[in-house]
Amino acid sequence: GAVVSQHPSRVICKSGTSVKIECRSLDFQATTMFWYRQFPKQSLMLMATSNEGSKATYEQGVEKDKFLINHASLTLSTLTVTSAHPEDSSFYICSARDGPGTEIYEQYFGPGTRLTVT
Amino acid sequence: AQSVTQLGSHVSVSEGALVLLRCNYSSSVPPYLFWYVQYPNQGLQLLLKYTSAATLVKGINGFEAEFKKSETSFHLTKPSAHMSDAAEYFCATLGRRALTFGSGTRLQVQP
């Protein structure tokens, strides 16, 4: 089946620094990738949608200058949290959609990245 | 806006007992509804989906869910719980651009 990986699985960074999270589709080409954020005991909240080679579409309330998303290839999307603050600590999950002809709910999820900002 | 609400953040059952995880939806149009499972340190996996076809939907690992319009519900059931079913379960619906998830229910299976 389709596999999506994320790296790193856990990261601890100091306040004010930037951290990059990678999301890769391992055995398929992902024309669309989604980034979600999950706070403890809360649901996954969509942050942004990115299509390969174009700018990401951010959800309302998500700061595009703080959460930089790059989808430079059909197998890789990155999320960079810039000038991280403790309130950015969260679980970040990416998912990938296999081709424009698939239904939007046919997404494959990565295992998530736990970010802790100290 | 379409949304889902999961009742109960934690459910504990004994091995072999019935599993019932509750999900109610809010939608002005016939919804698409999904159940996902998340095992520790793994990505979400689709258990089953309702897309306006049969109201009783069978999924993987022996799970099924019934769409009940009169109750605006899409509860997930399994007749007999296994230890391996212990995980986090998410109900979801289709939003404007992507999936919209419930808050999740952690299923604990006691030996």
PDB file of N, CA and C in Angstrom, chain B:
ATOM      1  N   ALA B   1     -21.354  24.553   7.857  1.00  0.00           N
ATOM      2  CA  ALA B   1     -20.137  23.772   7.664  1.00  0.00           C
ATOM      3  C   ALA B   1     -20.353  22.370   8.199  1.00  0.00           C
ATOM      4  N   GLN B   2     -19.766  21.419   7.497  1.00  0.00           N
ATOM      5  CA  GLN B   2     -19.898  20.044   7.929  1.00  0.00           C
ATOM      6  C   GLN B   2     -18.932  19.767   9.064  1.00  0.00           C
ATOM      7  N   SER B   3     -19.404  19.039  10.062  1.00  0.00           N
ATOM      8  CA  SER B   3     -18.548  18.700  11.190  1.00  0.00           C
ATOM      9  C   SER B   3     -19.001  17.390  11.799  1.00  0.00           C
ATOM     10  N   VAL B   4     -18.137  16.821  12.625  1.00  0.00           N
ATOM     11  CA  VAL B   4     -18.472  15.603  13.342  1.00  0.00           C
ATOM     12  C   VAL B   4     -18.110  15.777  14.808  1.00  0.00           C
ATOM     13  N   THR B   5     -18.865  15.098  15.655  1.00  0.00           N
ATOM     14  CA  THR B   5     -18.630  15.123  17.090  1.00  0.00           C
ATOM     15  C   THR B   5     -18.519  13.701  17.605  1.00  0.00           C
ATOM     16  N   GLN B   6     -17.437  13.426  18.286  1.00  0.00           N
ATOM     17  CA  GLN B   6     -17.264  12.102  18.869  1.00  0.00           C
ATOM     18  C   GLN B   6     -17.588  12.170  20.353  1.00  0.00           C
ATOM     19  N   LEU B   7     -18.457  11.280  20.785  1.00  0.00           N
ATOM     20  CA  LEU B   7     -18.878  11.250  22.188  1.00  0.00           C
ATOM     21  C   LEU B   7     -18.010  10.262  22.947  1.00  0.00           C
ATOM     22  N   GLY B   8     -17.312  10.764  23.944  1.00  0.00           N
ATOM     23  CA  GLY B   8     -16.435   9.904  24.729  1.00  0.00           C
ATOM     24  C   GLY B   8     -15.018   9.954  24.226  1.00  0.00           C
ATOM     25  N   SER B   9     -14.125  10.528  25.005  1.00  0.00           N
ATOM     26  CA  SER B   9     -12.723  10.601  24.598  1.00  0.00           C
ATOM     27  C   SER B   9     -12.004   9.286  24.901  1.00  0.00           C
ATOM     28  N   HIS B  10     -12.551   8.522  25.847  1.00  0.00           N
ATOM     29  CA  HIS B  10     -11.973   7.228  26.206  1.00  0.00           C
ATOM     30  C   HIS B  10     -13.083   6.200  26.326  1.00  0.00           C
ATOM     31  N   VAL B  11     -12.847   5.041  25.753  1.00  0.00           N
ATOM     32  CA  VAL B  11     -13.762   3.913  25.899  1.00  0.00           C
ATOM     33  C   VAL B  11     -12.932   2.699  26.281  1.00  0.00           C
ATOM     34  N   SER B  12     -13.381   1.997  27.311  1.00  0.00           N
ATOM     35  CA  SER B  12     -12.677   0.798  27.757  1.00  0.00           C
ATOM     36  C   SER B  12     -13.621  -0.396  27.683  1.00  0.00           C
ATOM     37  N   VAL B  13     -13.171  -1.466  27.045  1.00  0.00           N
ATOM     38  CA  VAL B  13     -13.979  -2.676  26.943  1.00  0.00           C
ATOM     39  C   VAL B  13     -13.102  -3.869  27.289  1.00  0.00           C
ATOM     40  N   SER B  14     -13.743  -4.952  27.611  1.00  0.00           N
ATOM     41  CA  SER B  14     -13.023  -6.197  27.842  1.00  0.00           C
ATOM     42  C   SER B  14     -12.820  -6.917  26.523  1.00  0.00           C
ATOM     43  N   GLU B  15     -11.770  -7.691  26.460  1.00  0.00           N
ATOM     44  CA  GLU B  15     -11.524  -8.485  25.269  1.00  0.00           C
ATOM     45  C   GLU B  15     -12.718  -9.395  25.017  1.00  0.00           C
ATOM     46  N   GLY B  16     -13.199  -9.395  23.771  1.00  0.00           N
ATOM     47  CA  GLY B  16     -14.361 -10.208  23.422  1.00  0.00           C
ATOM     48  C   GLY B  16     -15.677  -9.464  23.518  1.00  0.00           C
ATOM     49  N   ALA B  17     -15.670  -8.305  24.129  1.00  0.00           N
ATOM     50  CA  ALA B  17     -16.898  -7.531  24.281  1.00  0.00           C
ATOM     51  C   ALA B  17     -17.160  -6.683  23.044  1.00  0.00           C
ATOM     52  N   LEU B  18     -18.387  -6.186  22.975  1.00  0.00           N
ATOM     53  CA  LEU B  18     -18.790  -5.323  21.867  1.00  0.00           C
ATOM     54  C   LEU B  18     -18.067  -3.979  21.969  1.00  0.00           C
ATOM     55  N   VAL B  19     -17.616  -3.496  20.818  1.00  0.00           N
ATOM     56  CA  VAL B  19     -17.035  -2.164  20.737  1.00  0.00           C
ATOM     57  C   VAL B  19     -18.054  -1.234  20.100  1.00  0.00           C
ATOM     58  N   LEU B  20     -18.305  -0.095  20.736  1.00  0.00           N
ATOM     59  CA  LEU B  20     -19.203   0.916  20.183  1.00  0.00           C
ATOM     60  C   LEU B  20     -18.562   2.278  20.380  1.00  0.00           C
ATOM     61  N   LEU B  21     -18.197   2.908  19.278  1.00  0.00           N
ATOM     62  CA  LEU B  21     -17.619   4.246  19.316  1.00  0.00           C
ATOM     63  C   LEU B  21     -18.588   5.177  18.598  1.00  0.00           C
ATOM     64  N   ARG B  22     -18.927   6.268  19.261  1.00  0.00           N
ATOM     65  CA  ARG B  22     -20.012   7.107  18.776  1.00  0.00           C
ATOM     66  C   ARG B  22     -19.527   8.320  17.988  1.00  0.00           C
ATOM     67  N   CYS B  23     -20.269   8.612  16.936  1.00  0.00           N
ATOM     68  CA  CYS B  23     -19.963   9.776  16.101  1.00  0.00           C
ATOM     69  C   CYS B  23     -21.278  10.350  15.594  1.00  0.00           C
ATOM     70  N   ASN B  24     -21.467  11.636  15.783  1.00  0.00           N
ATOM     71  CA  ASN B  24     -22.610  12.329  15.211  1.00  0.00           C
ATOM     72  C   ASN B  24     -22.123  13.392  14.255  1.00  0.00           C
ATOM     73  N   TYR B  25     -22.867  13.604  13.214  1.00  0.00           N
ATOM     74  CA  TYR B  25     -22.434  14.571  12.206  1.00  0.00           C
ATOM     75  C   TYR B  25     -23.416  15.733  12.134  1.00  0.00           C
ATOM     76  N   SER B  26     -22.914  16.811  11.604  1.00  0.00           N
ATOM     77  CA  SER B  26     -23.731  17.985  11.361  1.00  0.00           C
ATOM     78  C   SER B  26     -23.504  18.386   9.917  1.00  0.00           C
ATOM     79  N   SER B  27     -24.554  18.288   9.137  1.00  0.00           N
ATOM     80  CA  SER B  27     -24.385  18.593   7.722  1.00  0.00           C
ATOM     81  C   SER B  27     -25.731  18.966   7.122  1.00  0.00           C
ATOM     82  N   SER B  28     -25.689  19.930   6.235  1.00  0.00           N
ATOM     83  CA  SER B  28     -26.909  20.348   5.558  1.00  0.00           C
ATOM     84  C   SER B  28     -27.124  19.567   4.265  1.00  0.00           C
ATOM     85  N   VAL B  29     -26.130  18.826   3.896  1.00  0.00           N
ATOM     86  CA  VAL B  29     -26.234  18.009   2.681  1.00  0.00           C
ATOM     87  C   VAL B  29     -25.812  16.592   3.031  1.00  0.00           C
ATOM     88  N   PRO B  30     -26.177  15.610   2.213  1.00  0.00           N
ATOM     89  CA  PRO B  30     -25.725  14.237   2.508  1.00  0.00           C
ATOM     90  C   PRO B  30     -24.218  14.208   2.668  1.00  0.00           C
ATOM     91  N   PRO B  31     -23.761  13.744   3.804  1.00  0.00           N
ATOM     92  CA  PRO B  31     -22.323  13.819   4.082  1.00  0.00           C
ATOM     93  C   PRO B  31     -21.558  12.612   3.571  1.00  0.00           C
ATOM     94  N   TYR B  32     -20.269  12.799   3.397  1.00  0.00           N
ATOM     95  CA  TYR B  32     -19.346  11.692   3.301  1.00  0.00           C
ATOM     96  C   TYR B  32     -18.781  11.522   4.712  1.00  0.00           C
ATOM     97  N   LEU B  33     -18.719  10.313   5.200  1.00  0.00           N
ATOM     98  CA  LEU B  33     -18.263  10.056   6.571  1.00  0.00           C
ATOM     99  C   LEU B  33     -17.228   8.949   6.577  1.00  0.00           C
ATOM    100  N   PHE B  34     -16.289   9.069   7.494  1.00  0.00           N
ATOM    101  CA  PHE B  34     -15.170   8.139   7.543  1.00  0.00           C
ATOM    102  C   PHE B  34     -14.814   7.808   8.982  1.00  0.00           C
ATOM    103  N   TRP B  35     -14.237   6.659   9.157  1.00  0.00           N
ATOM    104  CA  TRP B  35     -13.596   6.305  10.414  1.00  0.00           C
ATOM    105  C   TRP B  35     -12.144   5.949  10.114  1.00  0.00           C
ATOM    106  N   TYR B  36     -11.262   6.555  10.918  1.00  0.00           N
ATOM    107  CA  TYR B  36      -9.837   6.271  10.816  1.00  0.00           C
ATOM    108  C   TYR B  36      -9.343   5.713  12.145  1.00  0.00           C
ATOM    109  N   VAL B  37      -8.293   4.928  12.081  1.00  0.00           N
ATOM    110  CA  VAL B  37      -7.647   4.424  13.290  1.00  0.00           C
ATOM    111  C   VAL B  37      -6.193   4.871  13.282  1.00  0.00           C
ATOM    112  N   GLN B  38      -5.712   5.230  14.464  1.00  0.00           N
ATOM    113  CA  GLN B  38      -4.308   5.641  14.603  1.00  0.00           C
ATOM    114  C   GLN B  38      -3.672   4.820  15.712  1.00  0.00           C
ATOM    115  N   TYR B  39      -2.731   3.970  15.330  1.00  0.00           N
ATOM    116  CA  TYR B  39      -1.967   3.221  16.324  1.00  0.00           C
ATOM    117  C   TYR B  39      -0.792   4.078  16.787  1.00  0.00           C
ATOM    118  N   PRO B  40      -0.267   3.824  17.960  1.00  0.00           N
ATOM    119  CA  PRO B  40       0.833   4.646  18.476  1.00  0.00           C
ATOM    120  C   PRO B  40       1.980   4.767  17.480  1.00  0.00           C
ATOM    121  N   ASN B  41       2.399   6.000  17.283  1.00  0.00           N
ATOM    122  CA  ASN B  41       3.540   6.302  16.410  1.00  0.00           C
ATOM    123  C   ASN B  41       3.321   5.876  14.959  1.00  0.00           C
ATOM    124  N   GLN B  42       2.077   5.775  14.551  1.00  0.00           N
ATOM    125  CA  GLN B  42       1.784   5.450  13.163  1.00  0.00           C
ATOM    126  C   GLN B  42       0.817   6.462  12.573  1.00  0.00           C
ATOM    127  N   GLY B  43       0.725   6.467  11.267  1.00  0.00           N
ATOM    128  CA  GLY B  43      -0.207   7.352  10.598  1.00  0.00           C
ATOM    129  C   GLY B  43      -1.633   6.855  10.703  1.00  0.00           C
ATOM    130  N   LEU B  44      -2.571   7.710  10.327  1.00  0.00           N
ATOM    131  CA  LEU B  44      -3.978   7.333  10.329  1.00  0.00           C
ATOM    132  C   LEU B  44      -4.250   6.353   9.199  1.00  0.00           C
ATOM    133  N   GLN B  45      -5.067   5.369   9.491  1.00  0.00           N
ATOM    134  CA  GLN B  45      -5.429   4.361   8.508  1.00  0.00           C
ATOM    135  C   GLN B  45      -6.945   4.354   8.342  1.00  0.00           C
ATOM    136  N   LEU B  46      -7.404   4.354   7.108  1.00  0.00           N
ATOM    137  CA  LEU B  46      -8.841   4.368   6.849  1.00  0.00           C
ATOM    138  C   LEU B  46      -9.446   3.016   7.203  1.00  0.00           C
ATOM    139  N   LEU B  47     -10.445   3.038   8.087  1.00  0.00           N
ATOM    140  CA  LEU B  47     -11.170   1.821   8.456  1.00  0.00           C
ATOM    141  C   LEU B  47     -12.320   1.561   7.500  1.00  0.00           C
ATOM    142  N   LEU B  48     -13.102   2.607   7.261  1.00  0.00           N
ATOM    143  CA  LEU B  48     -14.254   2.475   6.380  1.00  0.00           C
ATOM    144  C   LEU B  48     -14.757   3.856   6.005  1.00  0.00           C
ATOM    145  N   LYS B  49     -15.618   3.879   4.976  1.00  0.00           N
ATOM    146  CA  LYS B  49     -16.158   5.157   4.520  1.00  0.00           C
ATOM    147  C   LYS B  49     -17.606   4.986   4.062  1.00  0.00           C
ATOM    148  N   TYR B  50     -18.375   6.037   4.259  1.00  0.00           N
ATOM    149  CA  TYR B  50     -19.747   6.111   3.770  1.00  0.00           C
ATOM    150  C   TYR B  50     -19.811   7.215   2.722  1.00  0.00           C
ATOM    151  N   THR B  51     -20.265   6.829   1.532  1.00  0.00           N
ATOM    152  CA  THR B  51     -20.333   7.816   0.448  1.00  0.00           C
ATOM    153  C   THR B  51     -21.691   7.775  -0.227  1.00  0.00           C
ATOM    154  N   SER B  52     -22.744   7.707   0.571  1.00  0.00           N
ATOM    155  CA  SER B  52     -24.128   7.767   0.109  1.00  0.00           C
ATOM    156  C   SER B  52     -24.594   6.513  -0.605  1.00  0.00           C
ATOM    157  N   ALA B  53     -23.916   5.429  -0.392  1.00  0.00           N
ATOM    158  CA  ALA B  53     -24.375   4.160  -0.969  1.00  0.00           C
ATOM    159  C   ALA B  53     -25.096   3.379   0.139  1.00  0.00           C
ATOM    160  N   ALA B  54     -24.694   2.188   0.421  1.00  0.00           N
ATOM    161  CA  ALA B  54     -25.325   1.381   1.466  1.00  0.00           C
ATOM    162  C   ALA B  54     -25.148   2.034   2.831  1.00  0.00           C
ATOM    163  N   THR B  55     -26.188   1.978   3.651  1.00  0.00           N
ATOM    164  CA  THR B  55     -26.115   2.638   4.955  1.00  0.00           C
ATOM    165  C   THR B  55     -25.284   1.852   5.962  1.00  0.00           C
ATOM    166  N   LEU B  56     -25.171   0.551   5.765  1.00  0.00           N
ATOM    167  CA  LEU B  56     -24.309  -0.259   6.621  1.00  0.00           C
ATOM    168  C   LEU B  56     -23.015  -0.499   5.869  1.00  0.00           C
ATOM    169  N   VAL B  57     -21.953   0.004   6.452  1.00  0.00           N
ATOM    170  CA  VAL B  57     -20.659  -0.051   5.785  1.00  0.00           C
ATOM    171  C   VAL B  57     -19.726  -0.988   6.549  1.00  0.00           C
ATOM    172  N   LYS B  58     -19.148  -1.894   5.825  1.00  0.00           N
ATOM    173  CA  LYS B  58     -18.197  -2.811   6.448  1.00  0.00           C
ATOM    174  C   LYS B  58     -16.779  -2.364   6.124  1.00  0.00           C
ATOM    175  N   GLY B  59     -15.919  -2.438   7.137  1.00  0.00           N
ATOM    176  CA  GLY B  59     -14.552  -2.006   6.939  1.00  0.00           C
ATOM    177  C   GLY B  59     -13.562  -3.113   7.232  1.00  0.00           C
ATOM    178  N   ILE B  60     -12.339  -2.687   7.469  1.00  0.00           N
ATOM    179  CA  ILE B  60     -11.294  -3.659   7.738  1.00  0.00           C
ATOM    180  C   ILE B  60     -11.301  -4.058   9.207  1.00  0.00           C
ATOM    181  N   ASN B  61     -10.644  -5.158   9.491  1.00  0.00           N
ATOM    182  CA  ASN B  61     -10.469  -5.637  10.879  1.00  0.00           C
ATOM    183  C   ASN B  61     -11.776  -5.925  11.594  1.00  0.00           C
ATOM    184  N   GLY B  62     -12.834  -6.224  10.861  1.00  0.00           N
ATOM    185  CA  GLY B  62     -14.101  -6.599  11.469  1.00  0.00           C
ATOM    186  C   GLY B  62     -14.972  -5.442  11.930  1.00  0.00           C
ATOM    187  N   PHE B  63     -14.579  -4.222  11.640  1.00  0.00           N
ATOM    188  CA  PHE B  63     -15.371  -3.061  12.027  1.00  0.00           C
ATOM    189  C   PHE B  63     -16.455  -2.770  11.000  1.00  0.00           C
ATOM    190  N   GLU B  64     -17.539  -2.186  11.479  1.00  0.00           N
ATOM    191  CA  GLU B  64     -18.580  -1.700  10.594  1.00  0.00           C
ATOM    192  C   GLU B  64     -19.237  -0.474  11.219  1.00  0.00           C
ATOM    193  N   ALA B  65     -19.936   0.262  10.390  1.00  0.00           N
ATOM    194  CA  ALA B  65     -20.618   1.464  10.865  1.00  0.00           C
ATOM    195  C   ALA B  65     -21.926   1.603  10.104  1.00  0.00           C
ATOM    196  N   GLU B  66     -22.915   2.149  10.782  1.00  0.00           N
ATOM    197  CA  GLU B  66     -24.221   2.329  10.147  1.00  0.00           C
ATOM    198  C   GLU B  66     -24.572   3.808  10.095  1.00  0.00           C
ATOM    199  N   PHE B  67     -24.894   4.267   8.906  1.00  0.00           N
ATOM    200  CA  PHE B  67     -25.325   5.645   8.716  1.00  0.00           C
ATOM    201  C   PHE B  67     -26.812   5.738   9.049  1.00  0.00           C
ATOM    202  N   LYS B  68     -27.151   6.576  10.037  1.00  0.00           N
ATOM    203  CA  LYS B  68     -28.546   6.759  10.418  1.00  0.00           C
ATOM    204  C   LYS B  68     -28.885   8.239  10.291  1.00  0.00           C
ATOM    205  N   LYS B  69     -29.605   8.536   9.234  1.00  0.00           N
ATOM    206  CA  LYS B  69     -29.938   9.929   8.973  1.00  0.00           C
ATOM    207  C   LYS B  69     -30.844  10.493  10.060  1.00  0.00           C
ATOM    208  N   SER B  70     -31.779   9.700  10.540  1.00  0.00           N
ATOM    209  CA  SER B  70     -32.735  10.183  11.542  1.00  0.00           C
ATOM    210  C   SER B  70     -32.044  10.560  12.851  1.00  0.00           C
ATOM    211  N   GLU B  71     -30.903   9.931  13.106  1.00  0.00           N
ATOM    212  CA  GLU B  71     -30.158  10.212  14.333  1.00  0.00           C
ATOM    213  C   GLU B  71     -28.889  11.017  14.054  1.00  0.00           C
ATOM    214  N   THR B  72     -28.657  11.353  12.829  1.00  0.00           N
ATOM    215  CA  THR B  72     -27.412  12.023  12.383  1.00  0.00           C
ATOM    216  C   THR B  72     -26.199  11.355  13.012  1.00  0.00           C
ATOM    217  N   SER B  73     -26.186  10.035  12.920  1.00  0.00           N
ATOM    218  CA  SER B  73     -25.109   9.293  13.565  1.00  0.00           C
ATOM    219  C   SER B  73     -24.394   8.381  12.576  1.00  0.00           C
ATOM    220  N   PHE B  74     -23.190   8.034  12.944  1.00  0.00           N
ATOM    221  CA  PHE B  74     -22.360   7.112  12.156  1.00  0.00           C
ATOM    222  C   PHE B  74     -21.458   6.384  13.146  1.00  0.00           C
ATOM    223  N   HIS B  75     -22.068   5.589  14.009  1.00  0.00           N
ATOM    224  CA  HIS B  75     -21.329   4.912  15.071  1.00  0.00           C
ATOM    225  C   HIS B  75     -20.538   3.732  14.544  1.00  0.00           C
ATOM    226  N   LEU B  76     -19.391   3.518  15.118  1.00  0.00           N
ATOM    227  CA  LEU B  76     -18.498   2.425  14.729  1.00  0.00           C
ATOM    228  C   LEU B  76     -18.673   1.263  15.696  1.00  0.00           C
ATOM    229  N   THR B  77     -18.812   0.068  15.159  1.00  0.00           N
ATOM    230  CA  THR B  77     -18.985  -1.097  16.031  1.00  0.00           C
ATOM    231  C   THR B  77     -18.106  -2.248  15.584  1.00  0.00           C
ATOM    232  N   LYS B  78     -17.859  -3.128  16.560  1.00  0.00           N
ATOM    233  CA  LYS B  78     -17.179  -4.392  16.282  1.00  0.00           C
ATOM    234  C   LYS B  78     -17.724  -5.377  17.301  1.00  0.00           C
ATOM    235  N   PRO B  79     -18.158  -6.548  16.852  1.00  0.00           N
ATOM    236  CA  PRO B  79     -18.839  -7.476  17.765  1.00  0.00           C
ATOM    237  C   PRO B  79     -17.953  -7.960  18.918  1.00  0.00           C
ATOM    238  N   SER B  80     -16.681  -8.154  18.634  1.00  0.00           N
ATOM    239  CA  SER B  80     -15.816  -8.762  19.640  1.00  0.00           C
ATOM    240  C   SER B  80     -14.449  -8.094  19.614  1.00  0.00           C
ATOM    241  N   ALA B  81     -14.122  -7.405  20.679  1.00  0.00           N
ATOM    242  CA  ALA B  81     -12.866  -6.655  20.717  1.00  0.00           C
ATOM    243  C   ALA B  81     -11.663  -7.571  20.878  1.00  0.00           C
ATOM    244  N   HIS B  82     -10.594  -7.204  20.189  1.00  0.00           N
ATOM    245  CA  HIS B  82      -9.298  -7.860  20.344  1.00  0.00           C
ATOM    246  C   HIS B  82      -8.331  -6.891  20.981  1.00  0.00           C
ATOM    247  N   MET B  83      -7.331  -7.436  21.624  1.00  0.00           N
ATOM    248  CA  MET B  83      -6.314  -6.578  22.233  1.00  0.00           C
ATOM    249  C   MET B  83      -5.686  -5.655  21.192  1.00  0.00           C
ATOM    250  N   SER B  84      -5.552  -6.157  19.991  1.00  0.00           N
ATOM    251  CA  SER B  84      -4.908  -5.375  18.931  1.00  0.00           C
ATOM    252  C   SER B  84      -5.757  -4.194  18.458  1.00  0.00           C
ATOM    253  N   ASP B  85      -7.013  -4.112  18.920  1.00  0.00           N
ATOM    254  CA  ASP B  85      -7.867  -2.988  18.531  1.00  0.00           C
ATOM    255  C   ASP B  85      -7.587  -1.733  19.355  1.00  0.00           C
ATOM    256  N   ALA B  86      -6.787  -1.852  20.402  1.00  0.00           N
ATOM    257  CA  ALA B  86      -6.464  -0.691  21.231  1.00  0.00           C
ATOM    258  C   ALA B  86      -5.745   0.354  20.390  1.00  0.00           C
ATOM    259  N   ALA B  87      -6.345   1.537  20.289  1.00  0.00           N
ATOM    260  CA  ALA B  87      -5.812   2.591  19.415  1.00  0.00           C
ATOM    261  C   ALA B  87      -6.678   3.830  19.592  1.00  0.00           C
ATOM    262  N   GLU B  88      -6.338   4.846  18.817  1.00  0.00           N
ATOM    263  CA  GLU B  88      -7.147   6.070  18.775  1.00  0.00           C
ATOM    264  C   GLU B  88      -7.984   6.006  17.511  1.00  0.00           C
ATOM    265  N   TYR B  89      -9.268   6.341  17.635  1.00  0.00           N
ATOM    266  CA  TYR B  89     -10.180   6.278  16.498  1.00  0.00           C
ATOM    267  C   TYR B  89     -10.748   7.662  16.218  1.00  0.00           C
ATOM    268  N   PHE B  90     -10.731   8.021  14.953  1.00  0.00           N
ATOM    269  CA  PHE B  90     -11.225   9.329  14.540  1.00  0.00           C
ATOM    270  C   PHE B  90     -12.353   9.174  13.544  1.00  0.00           C
ATOM    271  N   CYS B  91     -13.430   9.892  13.815  1.00  0.00           N
ATOM    272  CA  CYS B  91     -14.501  10.039  12.843  1.00  0.00           C
ATOM    273  C   CYS B  91     -14.184  11.294  12.028  1.00  0.00           C
ATOM    274  N   ALA B  92     -14.524  11.281  10.761  1.00  0.00           N
ATOM    275  CA  ALA B  92     -14.197  12.430   9.912  1.00  0.00           C
ATOM    276  C   ALA B  92     -15.273  12.624   8.862  1.00  0.00           C
ATOM    277  N   THR B  93     -15.355  13.845   8.361  1.00  0.00           N
ATOM    278  CA  THR B  93     -16.238  14.136   7.254  1.00  0.00           C
ATOM    279  C   THR B  93     -15.480  14.984   6.254  1.00  0.00           C
ATOM    280  N   LEU B  94     -16.101  15.182   5.111  1.00  0.00           N
ATOM    281  CA  LEU B  94     -15.416  15.918   4.060  1.00  0.00           C
ATOM    282  C   LEU B  94     -15.743  17.389   4.194  1.00  0.00           C
ATOM    283  N   GLY B  95     -14.725  18.216   4.433  1.00  0.00           N
ATOM    284  CA  GLY B  95     -14.919  19.645   4.522  1.00  0.00           C
ATOM    285  C   GLY B  95     -14.802  20.274   3.152  1.00  0.00           C
ATOM    286  N   ARG B  96     -14.582  21.558   3.153  1.00  0.00           N
ATOM    287  CA  ARG B  96     -14.522  22.301   1.896  1.00  0.00           C
ATOM    288  C   ARG B  96     -13.344  21.857   1.037  1.00  0.00           C
ATOM    289  N   ARG B  97     -12.191  21.677   1.689  1.00  0.00           N
ATOM    290  CA  ARG B  97     -11.000  21.334   0.908  1.00  0.00           C
ATOM    291  C   ARG B  97     -10.348  20.041   1.364  1.00  0.00           C
ATOM    292  N   ALA B  98     -10.730  19.600   2.541  1.00  0.00           N
ATOM    293  CA  ALA B  98     -10.039  18.425   3.063  1.00  0.00           C
ATOM    294  C   ALA B  98     -10.921  17.776   4.124  1.00  0.00           C
ATOM    295  N   LEU B  99     -10.369  16.785   4.758  1.00  0.00           N
ATOM    296  CA  LEU B  99     -11.099  16.086   5.802  1.00  0.00           C
ATOM    297  C   LEU B  99     -11.204  16.945   7.058  1.00  0.00           C
ATOM    298  N   THR B 100     -12.327  16.832   7.730  1.00  0.00           N
ATOM    299  CA  THR B 100     -12.550  17.463   9.033  1.00  0.00           C
ATOM    300  C   THR B 100     -12.739  16.359  10.047  1.00  0.00           C
ATOM    301  N   PHE B 101     -11.936  16.367  11.100  1.00  0.00           N
ATOM    302  CA  PHE B 101     -11.906  15.263  12.047  1.00  0.00           C
ATOM    303  C   PHE B 101     -12.629  15.589  13.347  1.00  0.00           C
ATOM    304  N   GLY B 102     -13.136  14.548  13.983  1.00  0.00           N
ATOM    305  CA  GLY B 102     -13.603  14.654  15.351  1.00  0.00           C
ATOM    306  C   GLY B 102     -12.415  14.656  16.286  1.00  0.00           C
ATOM    307  N   SER B 103     -12.694  14.762  17.573  1.00  0.00           N
ATOM    308  CA  SER B 103     -11.627  14.907  18.561  1.00  0.00           C
ATOM    309  C   SER B 103     -10.967  13.591  18.925  1.00  0.00           C
ATOM    310  N   GLY B 104     -11.517  12.498  18.446  1.00  0.00           N
ATOM    311  CA  GLY B 104     -10.888  11.207  18.677  1.00  0.00           C
ATOM    312  C   GLY B 104     -11.402  10.491  19.909  1.00  0.00           C
ATOM    313  N   THR B 105     -11.377   9.175  19.849  1.00  0.00           N
ATOM    314  CA  THR B 105     -11.734   8.320  20.979  1.00  0.00           C
ATOM    315  C   THR B 105     -10.650   7.274  21.159  1.00  0.00           C
ATOM    316  N   ARG B 106     -10.106   7.244  22.345  1.00  0.00           N
ATOM    317  CA  ARG B 106      -9.074   6.233  22.637  1.00  0.00           C
ATOM    318  C   ARG B 106      -9.765   4.967  23.130  1.00  0.00           C
ATOM    319  N   LEU B 107      -9.553   3.889  22.439  1.00  0.00           N
ATOM    320  CA  LEU B 107     -10.134   2.599  22.829  1.00  0.00           C
ATOM    321  C   LEU B 107      -9.101   1.795  23.599  1.00  0.00           C
ATOM    322  N   GLN B 108      -9.502   1.394  24.785  1.00  0.00           N
ATOM    323  CA  GLN B 108      -8.671   0.539  25.625  1.00  0.00           C
ATOM    324  C   GLN B 108      -9.339  -0.830  25.692  1.00  0.00           C
ATOM    325  N   VAL B 109      -8.575  -1.883  25.514  1.00  0.00           N
ATOM    326  CA  VAL B 109      -9.111  -3.241  25.579  1.00  0.00           C
ATOM    327  C   VAL B 109      -8.452  -3.952  26.755  1.00  0.00           C
ATOM    328  N   GLN B 110      -9.274  -4.361  27.695  1.00  0.00           N
ATOM    329  CA  GLN B 110      -8.773  -5.020  28.900  1.00  0.00           C
ATOM    330  C   GLN B 110      -8.748  -6.532  28.701  1.00  0.00           C
ATOM    331  N   PRO B 111      -7.710  -7.191  29.171  1.00  0.00           N
ATOM    332  CA  PRO B 111      -7.643  -8.655  29.008  1.00  0.00           C
ATOM    333  C   PRO B 111      -8.671  -9.373  29.871  1.00  0.00           C
TER     334      PRO B 111
END
